XYZ file of C-alpha atoms in Angstrom:
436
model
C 111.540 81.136 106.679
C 112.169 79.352 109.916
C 113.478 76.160 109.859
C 111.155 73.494 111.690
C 112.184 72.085 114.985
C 112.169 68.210 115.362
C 110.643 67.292 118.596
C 112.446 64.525 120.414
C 111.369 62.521 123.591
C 113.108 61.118 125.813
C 113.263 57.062 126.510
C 111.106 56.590 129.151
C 113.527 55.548 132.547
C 110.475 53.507 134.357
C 110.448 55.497 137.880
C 106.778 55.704 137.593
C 105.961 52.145 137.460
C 108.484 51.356 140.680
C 107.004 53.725 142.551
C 103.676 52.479 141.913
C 104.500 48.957 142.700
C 106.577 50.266 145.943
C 103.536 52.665 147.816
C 106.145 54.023 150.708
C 106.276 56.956 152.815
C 108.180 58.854 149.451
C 105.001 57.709 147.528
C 102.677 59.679 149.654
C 104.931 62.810 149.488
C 105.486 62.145 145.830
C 101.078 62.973 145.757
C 101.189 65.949 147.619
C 103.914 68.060 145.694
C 101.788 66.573 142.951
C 98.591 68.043 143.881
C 100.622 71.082 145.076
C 101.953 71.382 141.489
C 98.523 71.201 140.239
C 97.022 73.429 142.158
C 99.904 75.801 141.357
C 99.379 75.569 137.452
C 95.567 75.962 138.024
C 96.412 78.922 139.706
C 99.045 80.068 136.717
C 96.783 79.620 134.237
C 93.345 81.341 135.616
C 94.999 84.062 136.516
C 98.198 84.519 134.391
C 97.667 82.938 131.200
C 94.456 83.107 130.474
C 94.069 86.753 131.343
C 97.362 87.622 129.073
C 95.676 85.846 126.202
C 92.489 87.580 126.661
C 94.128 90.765 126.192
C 96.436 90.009 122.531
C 92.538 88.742 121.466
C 91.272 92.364 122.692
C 94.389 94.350 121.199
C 93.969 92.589 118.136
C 90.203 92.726 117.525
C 89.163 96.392 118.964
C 92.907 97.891 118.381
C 92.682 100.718 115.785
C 93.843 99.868 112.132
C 96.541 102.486 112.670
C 98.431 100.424 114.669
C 98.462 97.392 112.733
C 101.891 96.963 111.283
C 102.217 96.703 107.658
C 105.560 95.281 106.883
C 106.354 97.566 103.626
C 106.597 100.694 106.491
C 108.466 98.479 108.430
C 110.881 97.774 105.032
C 110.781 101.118 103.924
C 110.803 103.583 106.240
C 113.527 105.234 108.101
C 112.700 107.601 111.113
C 109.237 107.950 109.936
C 110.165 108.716 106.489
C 110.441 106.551 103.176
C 113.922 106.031 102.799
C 115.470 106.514 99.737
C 118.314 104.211 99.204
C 116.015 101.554 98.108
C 116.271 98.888 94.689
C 114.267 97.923 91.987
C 113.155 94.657 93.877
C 112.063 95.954 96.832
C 109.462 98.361 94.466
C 108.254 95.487 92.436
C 107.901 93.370 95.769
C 105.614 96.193 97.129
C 103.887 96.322 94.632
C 102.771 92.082 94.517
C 102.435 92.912 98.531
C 98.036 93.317 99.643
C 97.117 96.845 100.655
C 96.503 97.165 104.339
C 94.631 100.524 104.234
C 91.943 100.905 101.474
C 90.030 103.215 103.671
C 91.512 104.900 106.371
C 92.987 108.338 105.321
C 96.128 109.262 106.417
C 96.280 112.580 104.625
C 94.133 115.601 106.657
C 93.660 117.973 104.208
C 90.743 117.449 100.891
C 92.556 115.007 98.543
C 91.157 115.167 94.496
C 91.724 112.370 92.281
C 91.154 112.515 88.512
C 89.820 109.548 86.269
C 90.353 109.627 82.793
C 88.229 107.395 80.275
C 91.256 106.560 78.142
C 92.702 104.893 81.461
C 90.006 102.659 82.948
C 92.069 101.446 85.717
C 91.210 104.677 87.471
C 87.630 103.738 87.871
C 88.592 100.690 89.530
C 90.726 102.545 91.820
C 88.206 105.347 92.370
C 85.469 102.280 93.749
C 88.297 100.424 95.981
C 90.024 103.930 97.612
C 86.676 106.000 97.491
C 87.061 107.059 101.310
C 90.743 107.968 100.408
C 89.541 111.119 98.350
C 87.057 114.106 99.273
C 86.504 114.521 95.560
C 86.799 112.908 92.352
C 87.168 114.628 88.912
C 86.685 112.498 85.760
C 87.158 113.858 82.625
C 84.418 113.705 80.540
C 83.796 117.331 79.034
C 84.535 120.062 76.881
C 82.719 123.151 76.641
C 83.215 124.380 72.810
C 81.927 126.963 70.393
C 79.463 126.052 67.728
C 78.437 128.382 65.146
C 77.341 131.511 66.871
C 76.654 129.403 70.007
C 77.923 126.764 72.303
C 77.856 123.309 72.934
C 79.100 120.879 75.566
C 80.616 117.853 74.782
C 80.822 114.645 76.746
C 78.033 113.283 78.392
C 78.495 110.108 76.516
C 81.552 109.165 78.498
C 79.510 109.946 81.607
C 79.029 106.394 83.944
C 76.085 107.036 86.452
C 76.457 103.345 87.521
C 80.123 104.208 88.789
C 78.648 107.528 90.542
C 76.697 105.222 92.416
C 78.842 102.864 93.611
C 81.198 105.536 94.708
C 78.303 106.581 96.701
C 77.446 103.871 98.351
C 81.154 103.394 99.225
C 81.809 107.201 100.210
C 81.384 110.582 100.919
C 83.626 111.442 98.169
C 82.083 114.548 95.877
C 81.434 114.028 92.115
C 83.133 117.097 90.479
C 83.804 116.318 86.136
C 86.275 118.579 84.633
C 85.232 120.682 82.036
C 87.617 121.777 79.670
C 86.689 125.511 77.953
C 87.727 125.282 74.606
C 85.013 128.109 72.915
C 86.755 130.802 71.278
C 87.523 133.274 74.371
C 87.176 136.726 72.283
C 83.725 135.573 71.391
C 82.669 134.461 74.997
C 84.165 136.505 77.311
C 82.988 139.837 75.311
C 79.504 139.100 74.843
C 77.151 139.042 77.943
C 75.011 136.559 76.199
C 77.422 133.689 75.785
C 78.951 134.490 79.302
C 75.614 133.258 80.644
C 74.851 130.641 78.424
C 77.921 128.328 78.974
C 76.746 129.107 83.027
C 73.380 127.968 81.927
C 74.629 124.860 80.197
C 77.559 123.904 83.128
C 74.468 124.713 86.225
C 71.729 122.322 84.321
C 74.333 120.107 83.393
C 75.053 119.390 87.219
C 71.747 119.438 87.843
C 69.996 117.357 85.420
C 73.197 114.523 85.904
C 73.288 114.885 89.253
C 76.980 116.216 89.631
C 78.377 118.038 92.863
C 79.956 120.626 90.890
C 82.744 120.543 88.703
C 86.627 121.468 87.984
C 86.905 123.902 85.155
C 90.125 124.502 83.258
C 90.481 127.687 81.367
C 93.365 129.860 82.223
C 95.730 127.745 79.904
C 93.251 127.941 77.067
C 93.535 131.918 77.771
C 97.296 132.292 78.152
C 97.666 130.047 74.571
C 95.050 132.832 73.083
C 97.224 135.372 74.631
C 94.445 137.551 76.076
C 95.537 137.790 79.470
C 98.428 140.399 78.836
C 94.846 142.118 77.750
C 93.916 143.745 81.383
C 90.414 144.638 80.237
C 90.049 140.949 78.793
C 91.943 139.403 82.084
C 89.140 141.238 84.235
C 86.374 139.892 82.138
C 88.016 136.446 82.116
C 88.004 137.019 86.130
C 84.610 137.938 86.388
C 83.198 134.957 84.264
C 84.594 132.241 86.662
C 83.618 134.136 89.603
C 79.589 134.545 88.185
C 80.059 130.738 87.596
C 81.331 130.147 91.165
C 78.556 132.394 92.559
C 75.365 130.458 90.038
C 76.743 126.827 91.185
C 76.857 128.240 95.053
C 73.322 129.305 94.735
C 72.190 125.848 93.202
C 71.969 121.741 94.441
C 71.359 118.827 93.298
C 69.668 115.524 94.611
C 72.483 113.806 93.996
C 74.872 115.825 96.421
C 72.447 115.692 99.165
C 70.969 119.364 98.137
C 74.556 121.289 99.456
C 75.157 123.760 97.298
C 77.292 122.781 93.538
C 81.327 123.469 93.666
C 83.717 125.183 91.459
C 87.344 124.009 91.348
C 89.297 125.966 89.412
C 92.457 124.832 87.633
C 95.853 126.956 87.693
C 99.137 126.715 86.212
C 102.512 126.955 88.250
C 104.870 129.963 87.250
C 107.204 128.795 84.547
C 109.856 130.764 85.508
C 111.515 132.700 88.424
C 110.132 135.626 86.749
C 106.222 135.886 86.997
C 104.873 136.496 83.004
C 102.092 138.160 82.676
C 99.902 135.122 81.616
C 100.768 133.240 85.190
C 97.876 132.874 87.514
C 98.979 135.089 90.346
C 98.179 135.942 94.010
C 96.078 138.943 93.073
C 93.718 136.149 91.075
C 93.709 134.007 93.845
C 92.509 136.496 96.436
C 89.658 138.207 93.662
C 88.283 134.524 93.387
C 88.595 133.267 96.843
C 85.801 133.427 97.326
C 83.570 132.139 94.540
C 86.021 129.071 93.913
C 85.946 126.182 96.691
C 89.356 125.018 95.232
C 92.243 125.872 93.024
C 94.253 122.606 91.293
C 97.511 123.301 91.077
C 99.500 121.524 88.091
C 102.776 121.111 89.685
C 103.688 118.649 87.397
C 105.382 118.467 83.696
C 108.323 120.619 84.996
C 110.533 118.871 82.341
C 109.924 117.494 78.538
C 111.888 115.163 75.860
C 113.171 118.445 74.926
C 114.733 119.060 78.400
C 114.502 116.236 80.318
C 114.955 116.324 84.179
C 112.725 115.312 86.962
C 108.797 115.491 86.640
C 108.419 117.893 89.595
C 111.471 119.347 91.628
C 110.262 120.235 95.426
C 112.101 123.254 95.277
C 109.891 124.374 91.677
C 106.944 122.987 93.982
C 107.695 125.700 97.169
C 108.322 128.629 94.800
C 105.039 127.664 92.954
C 103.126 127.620 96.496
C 105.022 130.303 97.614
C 104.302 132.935 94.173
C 100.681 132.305 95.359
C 100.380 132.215 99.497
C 103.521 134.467 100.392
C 105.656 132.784 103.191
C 103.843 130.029 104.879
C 103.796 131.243 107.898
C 101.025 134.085 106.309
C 99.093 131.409 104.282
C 96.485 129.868 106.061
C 93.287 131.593 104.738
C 94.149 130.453 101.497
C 96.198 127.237 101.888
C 93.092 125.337 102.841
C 91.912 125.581 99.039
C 95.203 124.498 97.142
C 95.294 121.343 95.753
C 98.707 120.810 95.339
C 99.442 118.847 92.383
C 101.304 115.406 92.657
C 102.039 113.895 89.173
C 101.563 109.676 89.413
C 103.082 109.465 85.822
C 106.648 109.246 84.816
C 108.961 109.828 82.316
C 111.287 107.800 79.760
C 113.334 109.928 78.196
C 116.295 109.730 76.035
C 119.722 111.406 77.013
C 121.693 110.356 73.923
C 120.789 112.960 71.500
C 116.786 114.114 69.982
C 113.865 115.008 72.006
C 112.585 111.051 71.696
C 110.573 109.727 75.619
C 107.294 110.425 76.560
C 104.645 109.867 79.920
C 104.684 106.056 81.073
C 102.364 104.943 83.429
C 102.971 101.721 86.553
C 102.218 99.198 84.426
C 105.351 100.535 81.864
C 107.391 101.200 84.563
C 107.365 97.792 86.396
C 108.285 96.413 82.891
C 111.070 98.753 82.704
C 112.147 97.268 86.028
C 111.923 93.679 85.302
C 113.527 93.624 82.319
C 116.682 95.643 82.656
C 117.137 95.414 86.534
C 118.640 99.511 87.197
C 120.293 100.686 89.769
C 117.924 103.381 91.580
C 119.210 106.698 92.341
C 117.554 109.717 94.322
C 118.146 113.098 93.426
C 118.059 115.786 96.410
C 117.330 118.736 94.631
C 114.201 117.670 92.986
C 113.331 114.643 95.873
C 112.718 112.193 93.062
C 114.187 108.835 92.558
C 115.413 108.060 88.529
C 117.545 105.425 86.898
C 119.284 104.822 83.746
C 119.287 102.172 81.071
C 120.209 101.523 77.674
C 117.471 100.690 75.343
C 117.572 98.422 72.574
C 118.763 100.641 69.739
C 121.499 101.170 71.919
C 120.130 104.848 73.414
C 120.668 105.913 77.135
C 117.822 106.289 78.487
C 116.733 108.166 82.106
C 113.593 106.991 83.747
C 111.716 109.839 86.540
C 108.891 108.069 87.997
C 106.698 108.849 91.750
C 107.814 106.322 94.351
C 106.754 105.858 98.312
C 109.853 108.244 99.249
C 109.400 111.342 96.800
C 105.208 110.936 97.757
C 105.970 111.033 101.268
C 108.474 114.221 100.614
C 105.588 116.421 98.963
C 102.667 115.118 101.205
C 104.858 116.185 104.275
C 105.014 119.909 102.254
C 101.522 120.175 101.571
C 100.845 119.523 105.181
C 103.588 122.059 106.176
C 101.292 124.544 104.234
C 98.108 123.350 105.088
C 97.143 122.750 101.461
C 95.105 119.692 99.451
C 96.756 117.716 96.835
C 95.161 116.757 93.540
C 96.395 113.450 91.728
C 96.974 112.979 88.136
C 95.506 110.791 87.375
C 95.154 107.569 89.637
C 94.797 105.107 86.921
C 98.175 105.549 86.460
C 99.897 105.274 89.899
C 101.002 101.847 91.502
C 98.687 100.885 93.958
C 100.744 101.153 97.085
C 100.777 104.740 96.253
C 97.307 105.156 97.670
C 98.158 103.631 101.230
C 100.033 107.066 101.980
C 96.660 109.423 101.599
């Protein structure tokens, strides 16, 4: 901070009071550069000061929030990107620091957000960001087989009061995931079932007032192993496009009567070699049309058992590009990707075992407080990570998102033209959500 300046004055020297006792010829000059000076700083300050003043009160009142500064960017950024030779104090300083931008979205393409109940910050975040996000996914429901029938699961964590207030603060659709967990040989073969889990997901939306939802299937599928199955693969193709086409064909009052969504979630290839259980660009162009979106989990690249970065950008293109071709040829389809950023990290251990697991911000700013690591940023993956030694005496190697590797995959997505889809925001720090 500044240091405050002492203001001295000068001993007065008396000339004023002789020439006011002495009223000569010097006197009367004396008045008139007097007056002249007067009328000069009249003149300065109608029509120099007052105007220049009247324009930083315009600028600052009617100027666009854009071009407020916000002195993390300032901090932080280096040629209009986060830079990445940054320290564990300048992270937990930004973090203490007052979002400047609840509101204004920065990123031009649909942005999804999911809310999990076992994480209730993300409510709190989905109410304060609402006009951040297009749509919001909590995840309240699972579709599973019950005797010869079906039955879906959740509506007790459903919160219409928080619907509402996102409402009032938004435009933001409300989209639940529902997770299919009935036995697929029993569904997708019989014609009967097919239409009664539609049934049950359409009323569902209708009856709670829902804007559609995000299903997630294919990875309950591949674990069944019934898409190597082509005639089971078609049927499992045709069910998601029938429920695409029933929620396009029905509203509810609580989405303004615009017809219900589907987004549809999808795996990333796990391998430079497509297996015949990946999602794959002949899927995405037989559903294009009955599915509004398709979340893509590009996320959970590494595990305790092989530890490494959450997400690698370079995993991230070859995931985009197994689906869209070279980017240059993707913009029909772009539009409905939601490429997926991960706002979890990882602890894991490097010293032997498969011991580490997710953390979340609140874990990580611990992590930083307490053992003070040097940061280090990784170019072939674009994410920051640093090491420590816990207190068993274990190295330890911490991957979590920061302002820099955000900024890296934003600036892809927009390179393709695709969404992004957050996991989940109740577990991102909240500076994170000044970049969307």
């Amino acid at each position: 901070m500044a240091k405050r300046r002492n203001l001295r004055v000068a001993p007065s020297t008396g000339r004023r009071q002789t020439r006011a006792e002495n009223p000569t010829q010097e006197n009367k000059f004396d008045e008139v550069h007097a007056s002249d000076r007067r009328l000069l700083l009249i003149f300065f300050a109608f029509f120099v000061v007052i105007p220049a003043v009247s324009v930083c009160l315009y600028r600052f009142k009617f100027a666009p929030e854009a071009d407020r500064s916000d002195p993390i960017e300032h901090r932080q950024k280096q040629g209009g990107r986060f830079k990445v030779d940054m320290n564990y104090q300048e992270i937990l300083e930004e973090n203490s620091e007052v979002s400047l931008n609840a509101s204004r979205r920065n990123y031009a393409y649909p942005v999804l957000a999911y809310v999990t109940p076992w994480n209730s910050k993300g409510y709190d975040v989905a109410k304060k960001y609402t006009k951040k996000f297009t749509h919001i996914s909590p995840v309240w429901y699972d579709l599973k087989s019950q005797g010869s029938g079906l039955v879906l699961d959740g509506r007790h964590n459903a919160d219409t009061g928080w619907m509402s207030e996102l409402r009032q603060n938004g435009d933001a659709l409300v989209i639940p995931r529902i997770v299919l967990e009935a036995v697929p040989q029993e569904l997708l073969k019989s014609k009967k079932l097919r239409s009664k889990a539609i049934d049950i997901i359409v009323t569902e939306c209708m009856e709670m007032e829902f804007d559609g939802i995000v299903l997630e299937s294919w990875s309950r599928w591949a674990a069944y192993g019934i898409l190597h199955d082509p005639d089971m693969r078609n049927k499992a193709l045709q069910f998601v496009k029938q429920l695409g086409d029933t929620l396009h064909s029905a509203s509810s009052a609580g989405n303004n009567n615009r017809p219900l969504q589907l987004v549809y979630v999808i795996g990333p290839p796990v391998s430079e070699k497509p297996q015949m259980h990946d999602f794959g660009p002949q899927d995405l162009q037989r559903l294009s049309g009955a599915v509004d979106g398709f979340s893509l989990m590009t996320y959970d690249f590494s595990s305790p058992q092989n530890p490494g970065p959450n997400a690698p950008l370079k995993w991230i293109k070859f995931a985009l590009q197994h689906l869209l071709g070279p980017p240059e040829n993707a913009q029909n389809l772009a539009p409905k990707i939601f490429l997926g950023l991960n706002f979890y990290g990882n602890d894991f251990s490097i010293s032997g075992g498969s011991a580490g697991g997710a953390i979340i911000g609140r874990d990580y700013l611990a992590l930083l407080e307490m053992h003070k690591p040097k940061l280090q940023w990784e170019d072939n993956s674009a994410e920051h990570f640093f090491l420590y030694v816990d207190d068993d005496g274990k190295r330890r190697a911490v991957f979590y998102p920061t302002l820099s590797s955000i900024s890296v995959r934003l600036e892809e997505a927009l390179a393709w033209g695709t969404g992004v889809s957050i996991w989940e925001i109740g577990q991102g720090l909240d500076r994170f959500y000044d970049l969307l």
